[in-house]
Amino acid sequence: MTLKELNFFYKLCENPQVTQLANELNISQSAISLAIKSLENSLNEQLFDRIGKKLILNEKGRVFKERTLSHYLALVDASHIFEENKLAGNIKIAASKTISNYIMPNIYFDFLSKYKEVKLDISTINSTNIIERVLKSELDIGLIEVDTQNSNLIKEKLASDELIVVSSDSLYKKEAFIDSINKRWILRELGSGTREIFINHIGTIAKELDIFMELQDFEEIKTIVLGNKNCVTALSKVAVKKELKERKLFEIKLKNLKLEREFYLIYHKDKTRNLLFDTFKEFIKSRFS
């Protein structure tokens, strides 16, 4: 059954005169009759008694109306949801931990404050998992901190970032070759963008480092480094901005090495583009720029 057939049915419930109803709707009587016949065939029941030129609701029709009218009205209402507000909807987004923890909270808040009919389903997971979920169409948008080459993904650059090496030891040398830093390394876990960028940049030197612990959470890493002067870590400048300003952590500048990377916004190439999606995407990009 269709909404059109149901619309004719409920209008006939109020006005059984087919001729009058046809004139009111500016359609032919046969169009109404065919629609009602199709509805009755789909139910395998007659809903009206044919009396002269009238279609009079019968006992089957009355119970059908009683049980379906509220659902029909809800469906009609649903069909108009996006007419008044094209920016209503639910977006599924995931960001890697650096982006999620230190950049996105205010962006999420400001977007939701501006667009009241939008809901965000927000996740914080590592870049590898984000890429996998976007490829499976489980996410609308992913924000990652590693480069990726996949023909099924659209990738847009958001901003540049730099990893820096930090220690709580204020007396330690301020500049060094990475393989001369004789401290315990506390790194992010496998699969994280931060770790991947770090390992890729230093190459075979990674085997020479004393990688003491691998953790998922930035705050856990910072807690250990803050409490142990014999430890160092490599994190985004964004993640240690506060501690550097308060002189609780100190940067060890690397000789002949810069740990640079890009932040990217990704989505599936077959993702349906609409006003809500494009508005949210451009809002994020404008805030990063």
Tab-separated table of C-alpha atoms in Angstrom:
chain	number	residue	atom	x	y	z
A	1	MET	CA	0.000	0.000	0.000
A	2	THR	CA	1.126	3.547	-0.687
A	3	LEU	CA	0.718	6.862	1.129
A	4	LYS	CA	-1.353	8.050	-1.837
A	5	GLU	CA	-3.786	5.130	-1.502
A	6	LEU	CA	-4.038	5.682	2.243
A	7	ASN	CA	-4.636	9.407	1.726
A	8	PHE	CA	-7.603	8.648	-0.542
A	9	PHE	CA	-8.888	6.104	1.967
A	10	TYR	CA	-8.931	8.545	4.905
A	11	LYS	CA	-10.463	11.316	2.808
A	12	LEU	CA	-13.247	8.948	1.715
A	13	CYS	CA	-13.843	8.122	5.368
A	14	GLU	CA	-14.773	11.786	5.840
A	15	ASN	CA	-16.536	12.297	2.512
A	16	PRO	CA	-18.014	9.195	0.830
A	17	GLN	CA	-19.020	11.182	-2.268
A	18	VAL	CA	-16.405	10.119	-4.854
A	19	THR	CA	-17.447	12.846	-7.310
A	20	GLN	CA	-17.091	15.617	-4.728
A	21	LEU	CA	-13.749	14.272	-3.517
A	22	ALA	CA	-12.416	14.033	-7.075
A	23	ASN	CA	-13.357	17.672	-7.700
A	24	GLU	CA	-11.795	18.721	-4.402
A	25	LEU	CA	-8.507	16.978	-5.235
A	26	ASN	CA	-8.680	17.949	-8.910
A	27	ILE	CA	-8.271	14.362	-10.110
A	28	SER	CA	-10.504	11.868	-11.902
A	29	GLN	CA	-12.989	9.626	-10.117
A	30	SER	CA	-11.359	6.613	-11.735
A	31	ALA	CA	-7.987	7.522	-10.130
A	32	ILE	CA	-9.618	7.392	-6.692
A	33	SER	CA	-11.472	4.172	-7.475
A	34	LEU	CA	-8.326	2.466	-8.786
A	35	ALA	CA	-6.320	3.545	-5.715
A	36	ILE	CA	-8.931	2.211	-3.309
A	37	LYS	CA	-9.221	-1.033	-5.278
A	38	SER	CA	-5.437	-1.453	-5.107
A	39	LEU	CA	-5.511	-0.867	-1.348
A	40	GLU	CA	-8.258	-3.417	-0.874
A	41	ASN	CA	-6.396	-5.951	-3.020
A	42	SER	CA	-3.250	-5.542	-0.907
A	43	LEU	CA	-5.344	-6.245	2.212
A	44	ASN	CA	-7.455	-8.914	0.528
A	45	GLU	CA	-10.526	-7.259	2.072
A	46	GLN	CA	-13.202	-4.795	0.977
A	47	LEU	CA	-13.120	-1.628	3.083
A	48	PHE	CA	-16.168	0.109	1.591
A	49	ASP	CA	-19.699	-0.796	0.615
A	50	ARG	CA	-20.471	0.495	-2.893
A	51	ILE	CA	-23.833	2.216	-2.579
A	52	GLY	CA	-24.772	4.283	-5.611
A	53	LYS	CA	-21.997	6.809	-6.196
A	54	LYS	CA	-20.904	6.595	-2.595
A	55	LEU	CA	-18.212	4.522	-0.940
A	56	ILE	CA	-19.466	3.850	2.579
A	57	LEU	CA	-16.943	2.627	5.166
A	58	ASN	CA	-17.886	-0.903	6.272
A	59	GLU	CA	-16.982	-2.878	9.410
A	60	LYS	CA	-13.594	-3.932	7.983
A	61	GLY	CA	-12.879	-0.358	6.899
A	62	ARG	CA	-13.728	1.032	10.322
A	63	VAL	CA	-11.298	-1.253	12.140
A	64	PHE	CA	-8.613	-0.572	9.511
A	65	LYS	CA	-9.019	3.175	10.023
A	66	GLU	CA	-8.973	2.841	13.809
A	67	ARG	CA	-5.747	0.842	13.829
A	68	THR	CA	-3.827	2.711	11.124
A	69	LEU	CA	-4.713	6.409	11.231
A	70	SER	CA	-2.180	7.374	13.903
A	71	HIS	CA	0.577	5.504	12.044
A	72	TYR	CA	-0.372	7.146	8.761
A	73	LEU	CA	-0.214	10.607	10.328
A	74	ALA	CA	3.195	9.784	11.779
A	75	LEU	CA	4.434	8.670	8.351
A	76	VAL	CA	3.114	11.835	6.718
A	77	ASP	CA	4.864	13.866	9.390
A	78	ALA	CA	8.083	11.904	8.808
A	79	SER	CA	7.905	12.577	5.071
A	80	HIS	CA	8.132	16.316	5.822
A	81	ILE	CA	10.952	16.145	8.390
A	82	PHE	CA	13.577	17.629	6.100
A	83	GLU	CA	11.393	20.168	4.312
A	84	GLU	CA	11.687	22.838	7.006
A	85	ASN	CA	15.161	21.947	8.242
A	86	LYS	CA	17.616	20.400	5.812
A	87	LEU	CA	20.208	20.388	8.604
A	88	ALA	CA	18.423	17.826	10.751
A	89	GLY	CA	20.047	14.425	11.127
A	90	ASN	CA	22.515	12.186	12.920
A	91	ILE	CA	26.197	12.105	11.901
A	92	LYS	CA	28.539	9.301	12.909
A	93	ILE	CA	32.066	10.617	13.382
A	94	ALA	CA	35.257	9.268	14.914
A	95	ALA	CA	38.516	11.071	15.588
A	96	SER	CA	41.944	9.815	16.557
A	97	LYS	CA	42.941	10.564	20.114
A	98	THR	CA	45.108	13.629	19.542
A	99	ILE	CA	42.384	15.280	17.478
A	100	SER	CA	39.524	14.062	19.663
A	101	ASN	CA	41.034	15.028	23.010
A	102	TYR	CA	42.669	18.349	22.196
A	103	ILE	CA	40.962	19.861	19.158
A	104	MET	CA	37.427	18.577	18.551
A	105	PRO	CA	35.519	19.123	21.851
A	106	ASN	CA	34.857	22.828	21.229
A	107	ILE	CA	34.143	22.216	17.544
A	108	TYR	CA	31.502	19.613	18.429
A	109	PHE	CA	30.013	21.937	21.042
A	110	ASP	CA	29.850	24.965	18.745
A	111	PHE	CA	28.308	23.012	15.859
A	112	LEU	CA	25.593	21.479	18.058
A	113	SER	CA	24.900	24.890	19.603
A	114	LYS	CA	24.360	26.369	16.150
A	115	TYR	CA	22.347	23.502	14.640
A	116	LYS	CA	19.825	22.318	17.209
A	117	GLU	CA	18.319	19.480	15.129
A	118	VAL	CA	21.627	17.688	14.612
A	119	LYS	CA	22.919	14.790	16.691
A	120	LEU	CA	26.516	13.594	16.668
A	121	ASP	CA	27.470	9.990	17.374
A	122	ILE	CA	31.071	10.585	18.497
A	123	SER	CA	33.823	7.978	18.911
A	124	THR	CA	37.483	8.236	19.879
A	125	ILE	CA	39.577	5.446	18.359
A	126	ASN	CA	42.957	5.132	16.700
A	127	SER	CA	43.535	6.064	13.059
A	128	THR	CA	43.812	2.453	11.836
A	129	ASN	CA	40.384	1.555	13.216
A	130	ILE	CA	38.857	4.747	11.849
A	131	ILE	CA	40.031	3.919	8.331
A	132	GLU	CA	38.600	0.395	8.617
A	133	ARG	CA	35.225	1.672	9.839
A	134	VAL	CA	34.956	4.341	7.156
A	135	LEU	CA	35.680	1.714	4.496
A	136	LYS	CA	32.865	-0.424	5.950
A	137	SER	CA	30.552	2.637	5.903
A	138	GLU	CA	30.169	2.416	9.684
A	139	LEU	CA	31.241	6.060	9.967
A	140	ASP	CA	30.208	9.118	7.964
A	141	ILE	CA	33.404	11.040	8.700
A	142	GLY	CA	36.791	10.108	10.144
A	143	LEU	CA	39.502	12.416	11.437
A	144	ILE	CA	42.927	10.787	11.341
A	145	GLU	CA	46.559	11.688	11.926
A	146	VAL	CA	48.214	9.390	9.374
A	147	ASP	CA	48.369	9.497	5.602
A	148	THR	CA	46.435	6.782	3.816
A	149	GLN	CA	46.203	5.760	0.172
A	150	ASN	CA	42.973	3.976	-0.695
A	151	SER	CA	40.930	4.403	-3.857
A	152	ASN	CA	37.700	4.024	-1.877
A	153	LEU	CA	38.450	6.974	0.395
A	154	ILE	CA	38.199	10.721	-0.125
A	155	LYS	CA	40.923	12.436	1.910
A	156	GLU	CA	41.031	16.161	2.699
A	157	LYS	CA	43.889	17.846	4.552
A	158	LEU	CA	42.917	19.679	7.725
A	159	ALA	CA	46.177	20.988	9.194
A	160	SER	CA	49.848	20.306	9.776
A	161	ASP	CA	51.128	18.992	13.082
A	162	GLU	CA	54.470	18.201	14.656
A	163	LEU	CA	55.478	15.615	17.226
A	164	ILE	CA	58.028	16.739	19.772
A	165	VAL	CA	60.109	14.843	22.300
A	166	VAL	CA	59.540	15.957	25.895
A	167	SER	CA	60.907	15.163	29.336
A	168	SER	CA	60.251	16.451	32.849
A	169	ASP	CA	64.012	16.709	33.374
A	170	SER	CA	64.671	20.468	33.137
A	171	LEU	CA	68.420	19.931	33.353
A	172	TYR	CA	68.644	17.468	30.469
A	173	LYS	CA	70.220	18.609	27.199
A	174	LYS	CA	67.960	20.828	25.124
A	175	GLU	CA	69.060	19.420	21.787
A	176	ALA	CA	70.178	15.929	20.804
A	177	PHE	CA	70.307	13.267	18.137
A	178	ILE	CA	67.418	10.911	18.834
A	179	ASP	CA	69.633	7.842	19.342
A	180	SER	CA	71.657	9.720	21.980
A	181	ILE	CA	68.704	10.276	24.307
A	182	ASN	CA	69.508	7.771	27.029
A	183	LYS	CA	66.132	7.651	28.717
A	184	ARG	CA	63.199	5.233	28.781
A	185	TRP	CA	60.674	5.830	26.019
A	186	ILE	CA	56.942	5.811	26.793
A	187	LEU	CA	55.017	5.516	23.510
A	188	ARG	CA	51.476	5.191	22.196
A	189	GLU	CA	50.111	1.758	21.330
A	190	LEU	CA	50.364	-0.036	17.999
A	191	GLY	CA	47.813	1.312	15.504
A	192	SER	CA	47.907	4.875	16.800
A	193	GLY	CA	48.764	7.626	14.345
A	194	THR	CA	51.186	9.244	16.770
A	195	ARG	CA	53.235	6.068	17.133
A	196	GLU	CA	53.125	5.277	13.410
A	197	ILE	CA	54.439	8.718	12.450
A	198	PHE	CA	57.176	8.515	15.082
A	199	ILE	CA	58.388	5.042	14.059
A	200	ASN	CA	58.199	5.805	10.330
A	201	HIS	CA	60.258	8.970	10.722
A	202	ILE	CA	63.049	7.458	12.802
A	203	GLY	CA	63.261	4.226	10.757
A	204	THR	CA	65.807	1.645	11.909
A	205	ILE	CA	66.807	3.816	14.888
A	206	ALA	CA	63.622	2.559	16.583
A	207	LYS	CA	65.409	-0.721	17.350
A	208	GLU	CA	68.015	1.157	19.385
A	209	LEU	CA	65.544	2.977	21.635
A	210	ASP	CA	64.635	1.735	25.086
A	211	ILE	CA	60.867	1.457	24.538
A	212	PHE	CA	59.824	0.795	28.112
A	213	MET	CA	56.005	1.095	27.941
A	214	GLU	CA	53.232	1.427	25.351
A	215	LEU	CA	49.941	3.005	26.429
A	216	GLN	CA	46.658	4.029	24.831
A	217	ASP	CA	45.995	7.218	26.768
A	218	PHE	CA	47.885	10.514	26.476
A	219	GLU	CA	47.207	11.448	30.072
A	220	GLU	CA	48.670	8.164	31.316
A	221	ILE	CA	51.800	8.771	29.251
A	222	LYS	CA	52.136	12.339	30.516
A	223	THR	CA	51.602	11.223	34.122
A	224	ILE	CA	54.493	8.764	33.865
A	225	VAL	CA	56.814	11.242	32.149
A	226	LEU	CA	55.899	14.000	34.615
A	227	GLY	CA	56.677	11.730	37.542
A	228	ASN	CA	59.851	10.145	36.168
A	229	LYS	CA	62.718	12.273	34.911
A	230	ASN	CA	64.355	9.227	33.362
A	231	CYS	CA	61.474	8.906	30.863
A	232	VAL	CA	60.715	10.670	27.573
A	233	THR	CA	57.904	10.539	25.064
A	234	ALA	CA	57.026	11.855	21.621
A	235	LEU	CA	53.631	13.533	21.444
A	236	SER	CA	51.883	16.187	19.409
A	237	LYS	CA	52.639	19.775	20.429
A	238	VAL	CA	48.887	20.133	20.870
A	239	ALA	CA	48.868	17.397	23.537
A	240	VAL	CA	51.595	18.966	25.703
A	241	LYS	CA	50.894	22.655	25.129
A	242	LYS	CA	49.697	23.233	28.704
A	243	GLU	CA	52.606	21.363	30.346
A	244	LEU	CA	55.175	23.222	28.228
A	245	LYS	CA	53.653	26.567	29.137
A	246	GLU	CA	53.655	25.683	32.848
A	247	ARG	CA	57.264	24.420	32.511
A	248	LYS	CA	56.362	20.979	33.785
A	249	LEU	CA	57.632	19.381	30.574
A	250	PHE	CA	60.585	20.462	28.449
A	251	GLU	CA	61.222	19.893	24.764
A	252	ILE	CA	64.345	18.097	23.599
A	253	LYS	CA	64.888	19.422	20.080
A	254	LEU	CA	66.001	16.723	17.661
A	255	LYS	CA	69.051	17.290	15.497
A	256	ASN	CA	68.538	16.633	11.782
A	257	LEU	CA	65.005	15.314	12.341
A	258	LYS	CA	61.507	16.835	12.277
A	259	LEU	CA	58.545	14.651	13.164
A	260	GLU	CA	55.955	16.332	10.951
A	261	ARG	CA	52.581	14.985	9.891
A	262	GLU	CA	49.172	16.052	8.607
A	263	PHE	CA	45.705	15.761	10.056
A	264	TYR	CA	43.133	14.475	7.526
A	265	LEU	CA	39.366	14.283	7.192
A	266	ILE	CA	38.245	11.125	5.375
A	267	TYR	CA	34.974	9.666	4.106
A	268	HIS	CA	33.919	6.912	1.716
A	269	LYS	CA	33.949	7.865	-1.962
A	270	ASP	CA	30.380	6.524	-2.310
A	271	LYS	CA	29.102	8.465	0.710
A	272	THR	CA	25.874	10.313	-0.082
A	273	ARG	CA	26.564	14.047	-0.012
A	274	ASN	CA	23.836	16.265	1.400
A	275	LEU	CA	23.553	19.713	2.944
A	276	LEU	CA	24.059	18.452	6.508
A	277	PHE	CA	27.155	16.412	5.607
A	278	ASP	CA	28.735	19.221	3.600
A	279	THR	CA	27.924	21.849	6.234
A	280	PHE	CA	29.490	19.781	9.020
A	281	LYS	CA	32.557	18.937	6.911
A	282	GLU	CA	33.181	22.563	5.976
A	283	PHE	CA	32.589	23.670	9.573
A	284	ILE	CA	35.351	21.318	10.766
A	285	LYS	CA	37.739	22.439	8.010
A	286	SER	CA	37.153	26.116	8.746
A	287	ARG	CA	37.932	25.610	12.431
A	288	PHE	CA	41.164	23.753	11.698
A	289	SER	CA	42.312	26.442	9.289
